Short mmCIF file of C-alpha atoms and ligand atoms in Angstrom, two decimals:
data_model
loop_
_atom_site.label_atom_id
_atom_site.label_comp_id
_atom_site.label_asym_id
_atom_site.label_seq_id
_atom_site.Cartn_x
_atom_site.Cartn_y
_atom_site.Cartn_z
CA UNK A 1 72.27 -12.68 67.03
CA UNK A 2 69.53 -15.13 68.14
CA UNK A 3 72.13 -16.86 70.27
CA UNK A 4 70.93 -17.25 73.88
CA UNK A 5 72.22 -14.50 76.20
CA UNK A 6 74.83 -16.60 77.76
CA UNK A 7 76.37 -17.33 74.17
CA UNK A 8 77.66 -13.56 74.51
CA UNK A 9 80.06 -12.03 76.33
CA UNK A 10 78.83 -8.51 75.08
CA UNK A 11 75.39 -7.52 73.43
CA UNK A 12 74.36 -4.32 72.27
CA UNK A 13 71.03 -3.95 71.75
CA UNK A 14 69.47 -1.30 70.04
CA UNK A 15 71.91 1.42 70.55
CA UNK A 16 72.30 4.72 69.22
CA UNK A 17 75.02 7.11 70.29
CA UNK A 18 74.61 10.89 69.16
CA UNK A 19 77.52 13.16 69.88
CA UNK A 20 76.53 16.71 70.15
CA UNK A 21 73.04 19.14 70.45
CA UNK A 22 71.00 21.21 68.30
CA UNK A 23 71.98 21.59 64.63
CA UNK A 24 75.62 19.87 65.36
CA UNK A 25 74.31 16.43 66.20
CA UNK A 26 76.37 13.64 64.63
CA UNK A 27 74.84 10.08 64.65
CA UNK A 28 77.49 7.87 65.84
CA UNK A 29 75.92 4.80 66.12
CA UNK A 30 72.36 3.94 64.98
CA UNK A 31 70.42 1.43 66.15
CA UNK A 32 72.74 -1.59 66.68
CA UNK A 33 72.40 -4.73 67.42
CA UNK A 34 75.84 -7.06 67.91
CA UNK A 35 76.41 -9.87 69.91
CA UNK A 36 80.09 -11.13 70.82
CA UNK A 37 79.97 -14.40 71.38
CA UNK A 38 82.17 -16.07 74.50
CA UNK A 39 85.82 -16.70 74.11
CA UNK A 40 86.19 -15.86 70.66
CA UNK A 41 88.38 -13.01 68.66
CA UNK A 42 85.86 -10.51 67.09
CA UNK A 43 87.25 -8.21 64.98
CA UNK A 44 85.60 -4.58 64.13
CA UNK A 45 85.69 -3.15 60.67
CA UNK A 46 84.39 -0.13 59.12
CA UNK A 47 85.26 2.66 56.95
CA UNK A 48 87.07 5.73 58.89
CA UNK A 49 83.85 7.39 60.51
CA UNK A 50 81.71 4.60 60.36
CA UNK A 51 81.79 4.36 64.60
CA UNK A 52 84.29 1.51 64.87
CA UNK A 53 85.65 3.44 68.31
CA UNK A 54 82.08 4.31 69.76
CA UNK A 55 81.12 0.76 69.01
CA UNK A 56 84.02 -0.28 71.13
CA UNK A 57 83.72 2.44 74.20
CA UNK A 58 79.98 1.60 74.26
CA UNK A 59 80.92 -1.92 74.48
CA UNK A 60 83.15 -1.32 77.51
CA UNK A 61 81.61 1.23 79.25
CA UNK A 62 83.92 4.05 78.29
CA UNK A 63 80.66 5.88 76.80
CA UNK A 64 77.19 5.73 77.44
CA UNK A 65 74.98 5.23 74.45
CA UNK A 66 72.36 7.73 73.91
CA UNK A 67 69.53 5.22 73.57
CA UNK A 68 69.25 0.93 73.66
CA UNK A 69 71.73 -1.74 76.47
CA UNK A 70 74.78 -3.12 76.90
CA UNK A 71 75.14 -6.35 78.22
CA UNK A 72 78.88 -7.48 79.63
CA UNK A 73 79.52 -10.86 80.89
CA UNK A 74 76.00 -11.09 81.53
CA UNK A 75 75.10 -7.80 83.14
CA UNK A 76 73.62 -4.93 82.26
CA UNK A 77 75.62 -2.26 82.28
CA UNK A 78 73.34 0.87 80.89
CA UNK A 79 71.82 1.86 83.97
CA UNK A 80 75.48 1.48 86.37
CA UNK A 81 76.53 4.37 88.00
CA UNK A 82 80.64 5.98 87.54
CA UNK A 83 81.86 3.84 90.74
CA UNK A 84 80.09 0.64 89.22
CA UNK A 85 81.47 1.24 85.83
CA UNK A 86 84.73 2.12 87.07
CA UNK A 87 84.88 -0.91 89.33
CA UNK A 88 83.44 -3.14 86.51
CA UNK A 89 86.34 -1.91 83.80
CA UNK A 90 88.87 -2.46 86.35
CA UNK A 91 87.66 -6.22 87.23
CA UNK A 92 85.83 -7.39 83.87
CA UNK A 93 87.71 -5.37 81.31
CA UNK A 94 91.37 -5.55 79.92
CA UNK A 95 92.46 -2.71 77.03
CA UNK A 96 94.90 -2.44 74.99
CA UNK A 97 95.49 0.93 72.37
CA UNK A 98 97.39 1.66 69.54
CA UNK A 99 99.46 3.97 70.98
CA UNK A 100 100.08 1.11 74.00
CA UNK A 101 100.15 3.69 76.73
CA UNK A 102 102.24 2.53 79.20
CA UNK A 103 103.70 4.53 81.58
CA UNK A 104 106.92 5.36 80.61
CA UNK A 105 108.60 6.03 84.03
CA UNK A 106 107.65 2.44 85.09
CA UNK A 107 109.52 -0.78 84.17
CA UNK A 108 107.77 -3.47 82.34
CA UNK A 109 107.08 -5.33 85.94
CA UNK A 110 105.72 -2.47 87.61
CA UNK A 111 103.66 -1.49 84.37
CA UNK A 112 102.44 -4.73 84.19
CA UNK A 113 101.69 -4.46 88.32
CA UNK A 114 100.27 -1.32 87.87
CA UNK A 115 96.40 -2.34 87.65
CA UNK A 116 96.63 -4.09 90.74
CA UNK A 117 97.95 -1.66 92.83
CA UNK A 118 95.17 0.89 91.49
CA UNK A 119 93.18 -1.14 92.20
CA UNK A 120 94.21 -1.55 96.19
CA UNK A 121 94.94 -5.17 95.77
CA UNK A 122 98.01 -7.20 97.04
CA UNK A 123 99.28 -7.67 93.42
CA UNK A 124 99.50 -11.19 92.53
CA UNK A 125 103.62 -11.55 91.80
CA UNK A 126 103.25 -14.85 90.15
CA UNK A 127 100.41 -14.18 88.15
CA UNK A 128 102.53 -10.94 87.40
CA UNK A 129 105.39 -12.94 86.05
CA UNK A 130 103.42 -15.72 84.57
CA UNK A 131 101.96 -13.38 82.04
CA UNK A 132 104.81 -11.72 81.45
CA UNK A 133 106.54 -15.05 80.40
CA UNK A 134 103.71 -15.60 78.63
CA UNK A 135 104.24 -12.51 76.08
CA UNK A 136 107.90 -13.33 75.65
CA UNK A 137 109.64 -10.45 78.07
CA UNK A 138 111.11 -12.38 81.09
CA UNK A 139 113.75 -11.20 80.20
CA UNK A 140 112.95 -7.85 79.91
CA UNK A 141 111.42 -6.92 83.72
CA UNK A 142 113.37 -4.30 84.33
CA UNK A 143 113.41 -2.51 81.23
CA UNK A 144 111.22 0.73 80.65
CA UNK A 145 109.28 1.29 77.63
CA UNK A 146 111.85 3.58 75.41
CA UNK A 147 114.33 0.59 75.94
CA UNK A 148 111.35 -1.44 74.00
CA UNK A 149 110.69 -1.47 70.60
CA UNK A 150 107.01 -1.11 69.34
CA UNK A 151 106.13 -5.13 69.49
CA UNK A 152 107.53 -4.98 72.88
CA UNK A 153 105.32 -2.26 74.22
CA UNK A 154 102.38 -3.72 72.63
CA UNK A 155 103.16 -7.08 74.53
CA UNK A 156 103.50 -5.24 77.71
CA UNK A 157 100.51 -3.77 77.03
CA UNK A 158 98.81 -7.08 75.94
CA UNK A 159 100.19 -8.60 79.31
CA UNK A 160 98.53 -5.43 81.75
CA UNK A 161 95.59 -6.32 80.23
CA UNK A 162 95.49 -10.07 80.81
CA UNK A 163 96.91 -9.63 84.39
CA UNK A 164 93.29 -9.35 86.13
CA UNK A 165 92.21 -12.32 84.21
CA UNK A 166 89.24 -9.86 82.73
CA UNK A 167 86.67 -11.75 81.37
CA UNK A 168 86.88 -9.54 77.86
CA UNK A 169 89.89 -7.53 76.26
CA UNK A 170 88.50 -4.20 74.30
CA UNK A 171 91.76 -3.25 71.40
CA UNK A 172 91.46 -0.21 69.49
CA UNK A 173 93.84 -0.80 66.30
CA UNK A 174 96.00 -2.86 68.00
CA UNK A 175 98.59 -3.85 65.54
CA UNK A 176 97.84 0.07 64.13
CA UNK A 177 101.33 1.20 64.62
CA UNK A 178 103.52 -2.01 64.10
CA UNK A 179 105.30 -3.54 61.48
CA UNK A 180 103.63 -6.58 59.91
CA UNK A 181 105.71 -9.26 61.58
CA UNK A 182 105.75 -7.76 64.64
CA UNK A 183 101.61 -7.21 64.10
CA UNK A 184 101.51 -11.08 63.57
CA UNK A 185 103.62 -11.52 66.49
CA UNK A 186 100.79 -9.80 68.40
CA UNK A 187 97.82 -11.45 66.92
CA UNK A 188 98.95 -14.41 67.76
CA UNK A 189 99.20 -13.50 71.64
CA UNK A 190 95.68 -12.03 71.37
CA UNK A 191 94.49 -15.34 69.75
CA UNK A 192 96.56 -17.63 72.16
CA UNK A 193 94.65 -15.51 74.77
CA UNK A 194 91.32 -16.31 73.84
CA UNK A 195 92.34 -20.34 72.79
CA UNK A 196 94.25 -20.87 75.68
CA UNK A 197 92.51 -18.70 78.20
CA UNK A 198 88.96 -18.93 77.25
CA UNK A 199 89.10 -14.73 76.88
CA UNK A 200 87.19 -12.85 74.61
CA UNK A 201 88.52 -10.46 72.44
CA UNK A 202 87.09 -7.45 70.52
CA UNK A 203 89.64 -6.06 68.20
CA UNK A 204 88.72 -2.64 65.88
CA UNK A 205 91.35 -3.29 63.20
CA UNK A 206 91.08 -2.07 59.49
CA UNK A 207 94.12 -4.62 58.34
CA UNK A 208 92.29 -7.74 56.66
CA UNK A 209 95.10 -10.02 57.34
CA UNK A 210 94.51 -9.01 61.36
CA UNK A 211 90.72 -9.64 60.92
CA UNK A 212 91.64 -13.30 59.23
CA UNK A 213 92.52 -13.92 62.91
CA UNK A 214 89.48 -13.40 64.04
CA UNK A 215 86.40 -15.99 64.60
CA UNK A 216 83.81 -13.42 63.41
CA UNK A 217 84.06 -10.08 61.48
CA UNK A 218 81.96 -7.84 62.34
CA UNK A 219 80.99 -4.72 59.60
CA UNK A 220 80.13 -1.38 60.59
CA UNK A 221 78.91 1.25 57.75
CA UNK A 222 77.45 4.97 59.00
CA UNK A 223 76.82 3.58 62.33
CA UNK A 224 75.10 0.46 61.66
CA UNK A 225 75.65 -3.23 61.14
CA UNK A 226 76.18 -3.59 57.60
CA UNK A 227 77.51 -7.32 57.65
CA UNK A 228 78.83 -10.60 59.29
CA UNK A 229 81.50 -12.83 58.15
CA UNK A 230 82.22 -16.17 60.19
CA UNK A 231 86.33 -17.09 59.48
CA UNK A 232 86.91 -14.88 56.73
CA UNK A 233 90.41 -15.61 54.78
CA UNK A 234 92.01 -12.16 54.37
CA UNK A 235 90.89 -11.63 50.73
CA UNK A 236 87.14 -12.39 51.62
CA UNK A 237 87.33 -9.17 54.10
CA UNK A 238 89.39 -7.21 51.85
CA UNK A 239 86.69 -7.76 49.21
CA UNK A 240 84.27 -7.12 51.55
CA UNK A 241 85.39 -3.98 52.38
CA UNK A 242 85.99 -2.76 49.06
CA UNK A 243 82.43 -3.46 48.33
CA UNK A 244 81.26 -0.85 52.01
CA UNK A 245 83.26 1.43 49.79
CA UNK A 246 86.03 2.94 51.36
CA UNK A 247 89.31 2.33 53.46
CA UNK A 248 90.64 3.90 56.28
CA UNK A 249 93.16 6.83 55.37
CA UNK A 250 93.85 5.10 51.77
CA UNK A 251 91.86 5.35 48.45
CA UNK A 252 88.91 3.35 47.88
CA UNK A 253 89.98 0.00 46.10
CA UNK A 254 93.88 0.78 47.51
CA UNK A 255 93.75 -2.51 49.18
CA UNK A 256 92.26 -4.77 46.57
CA UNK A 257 94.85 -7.20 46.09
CA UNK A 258 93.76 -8.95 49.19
CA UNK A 259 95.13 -6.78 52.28
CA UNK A 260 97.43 -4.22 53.75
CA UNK A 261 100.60 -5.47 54.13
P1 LIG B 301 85.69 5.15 63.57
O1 LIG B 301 86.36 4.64 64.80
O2 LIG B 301 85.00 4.07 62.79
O3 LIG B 301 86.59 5.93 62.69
P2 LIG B 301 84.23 6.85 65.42
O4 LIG B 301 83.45 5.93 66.29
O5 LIG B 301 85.48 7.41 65.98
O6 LIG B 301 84.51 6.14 64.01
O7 LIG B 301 83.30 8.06 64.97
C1 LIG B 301 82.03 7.92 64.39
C2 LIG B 301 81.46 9.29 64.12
O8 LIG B 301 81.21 9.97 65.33
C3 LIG B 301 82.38 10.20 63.32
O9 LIG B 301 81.60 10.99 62.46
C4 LIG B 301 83.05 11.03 64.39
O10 LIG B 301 83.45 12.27 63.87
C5 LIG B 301 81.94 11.17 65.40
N1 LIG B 301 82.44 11.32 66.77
C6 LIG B 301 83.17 10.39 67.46
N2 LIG B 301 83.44 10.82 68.71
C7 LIG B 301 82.88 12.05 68.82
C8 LIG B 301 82.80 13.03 69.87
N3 LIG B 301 83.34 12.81 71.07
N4 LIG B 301 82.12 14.17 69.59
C9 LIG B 301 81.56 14.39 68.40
N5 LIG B 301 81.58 13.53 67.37
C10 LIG B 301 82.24 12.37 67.58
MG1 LIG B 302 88.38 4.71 65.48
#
């Protein structure tokens, strides 16, 4: 965190988010301060509630934070306007979900096209199919996604949000809904990403073994940082989380052994 600015490709600094008024308030976030340094996997952990998602739509402008900044890829992005943020999402900012959310009318090439063309540009056909090749579906252009399974829609998915060339790639729970070879299969695109393309990746996971792919492991507990761990094996975060006392939808201590699997 004492890093020089350029080190990051996001910052928060200071921020709270508060959902709600009067005697409903929940504090989401309080008082955080995170840097993500450049092209480098982060990975996001936290109990269930602990503000894993606000940390992340903060981070990419899909929320405002009630109080403190957000630096991305060097600007500040707390005082931008809805045109700025939507322009700087569309050209800075790749996503990818859990539930992949493609459109399911739309073939993996026009999915993959998609941003482009919201965007009003001329799409770029070779970039198209270069990163499309590069997530192991050439073959599979024309397919839509019910003729995918799960892996497959998360690589299309993975490949819309590398199209742009954004400079980082936000992923809620990416690997959330797939089978742990096919997860693997995934993690390995998002880390070839960052390796190979120089991207930076956030990832909110709550599987270990994902976060052992991951450069730095960031801990969230009630809304604050709670702890740091620099190339963590999958036991060392498993422990760790133990420790913040509780996983995600399963028993405290359910995951001991050293990870979901
Ligand atoms: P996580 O992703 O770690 O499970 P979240 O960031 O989704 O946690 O939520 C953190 C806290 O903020 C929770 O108590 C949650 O109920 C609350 N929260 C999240 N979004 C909203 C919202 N839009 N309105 C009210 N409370 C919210
Ligand atoms: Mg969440």
């Amino acid at each position: 965190m004492n890093a020089p600015e350029t080190g990051h490709a996001v910052r928060l600094d200071a921020v709270s988010k508060v959902y709600g008024t009067g005697g409903g308030t929940v504090v989401a976030l309080d008082g955080v301060t995170i840097g993500v340094p450049r092209s480098a996997l982060t990975a996001v952990m936290g109990p269930s509630g602990s503000g894993k998602s606000t940390f992340l739509h903060c981070a990419a402008g899909l929320d405002r934070p009630t109080t403190g900044s957000v630096t991305l890829d060097g600007l500040d992005i707390t005082g931008l306007g809805e045109v700025a943020l939507t322009r700087l999402r569309r050209d800075r900012i790749g996503f990818v979900f859990q539930s992949f959310n493609l459109m399911p009318a739309l073939t993996v090439l026009q999915n993959v096209t998609l941003p482009s063309l919201l965007a009003g540009q001329e799409p770029d056909r070779a970039r198209v199919a270069e990163v499309i090749r590069r997530v192991g579906l050439a073959e599979r252009t024309g397919h839509r996604p019910d003729e995918l399974s799960g892996g497959q829609q998360q690589r299309v998915a993975i490949a819309r949000a590398l199209v742009n060339r954004p400079a980082v790639i936000f992923a809620d729970e990416p690997t959330g809904a797939l089978d742990t070879r096919t997860a693997l299969d995934v993690l390995g695109l998002l880390r070839e990403s960052v390796v190979e393309g120089g991207q930076t990746v956030v990832m909110v996971t709550h599987d270990p073994v994902a976060a052992s792919y991951a450069d730095q492991v960031v801990f969230l507990a009630d809304g604050r940082f709670a702890d740091r761990l620099d190339r963590p094996s999958a036991d060392q975060v498993a422990a760790r989380m133990t420790h913040l006392g509780a996983w995600e939808g399963r028993p405290a201590g359910g995951a001991s052994k050293g990870g979901v699997r």
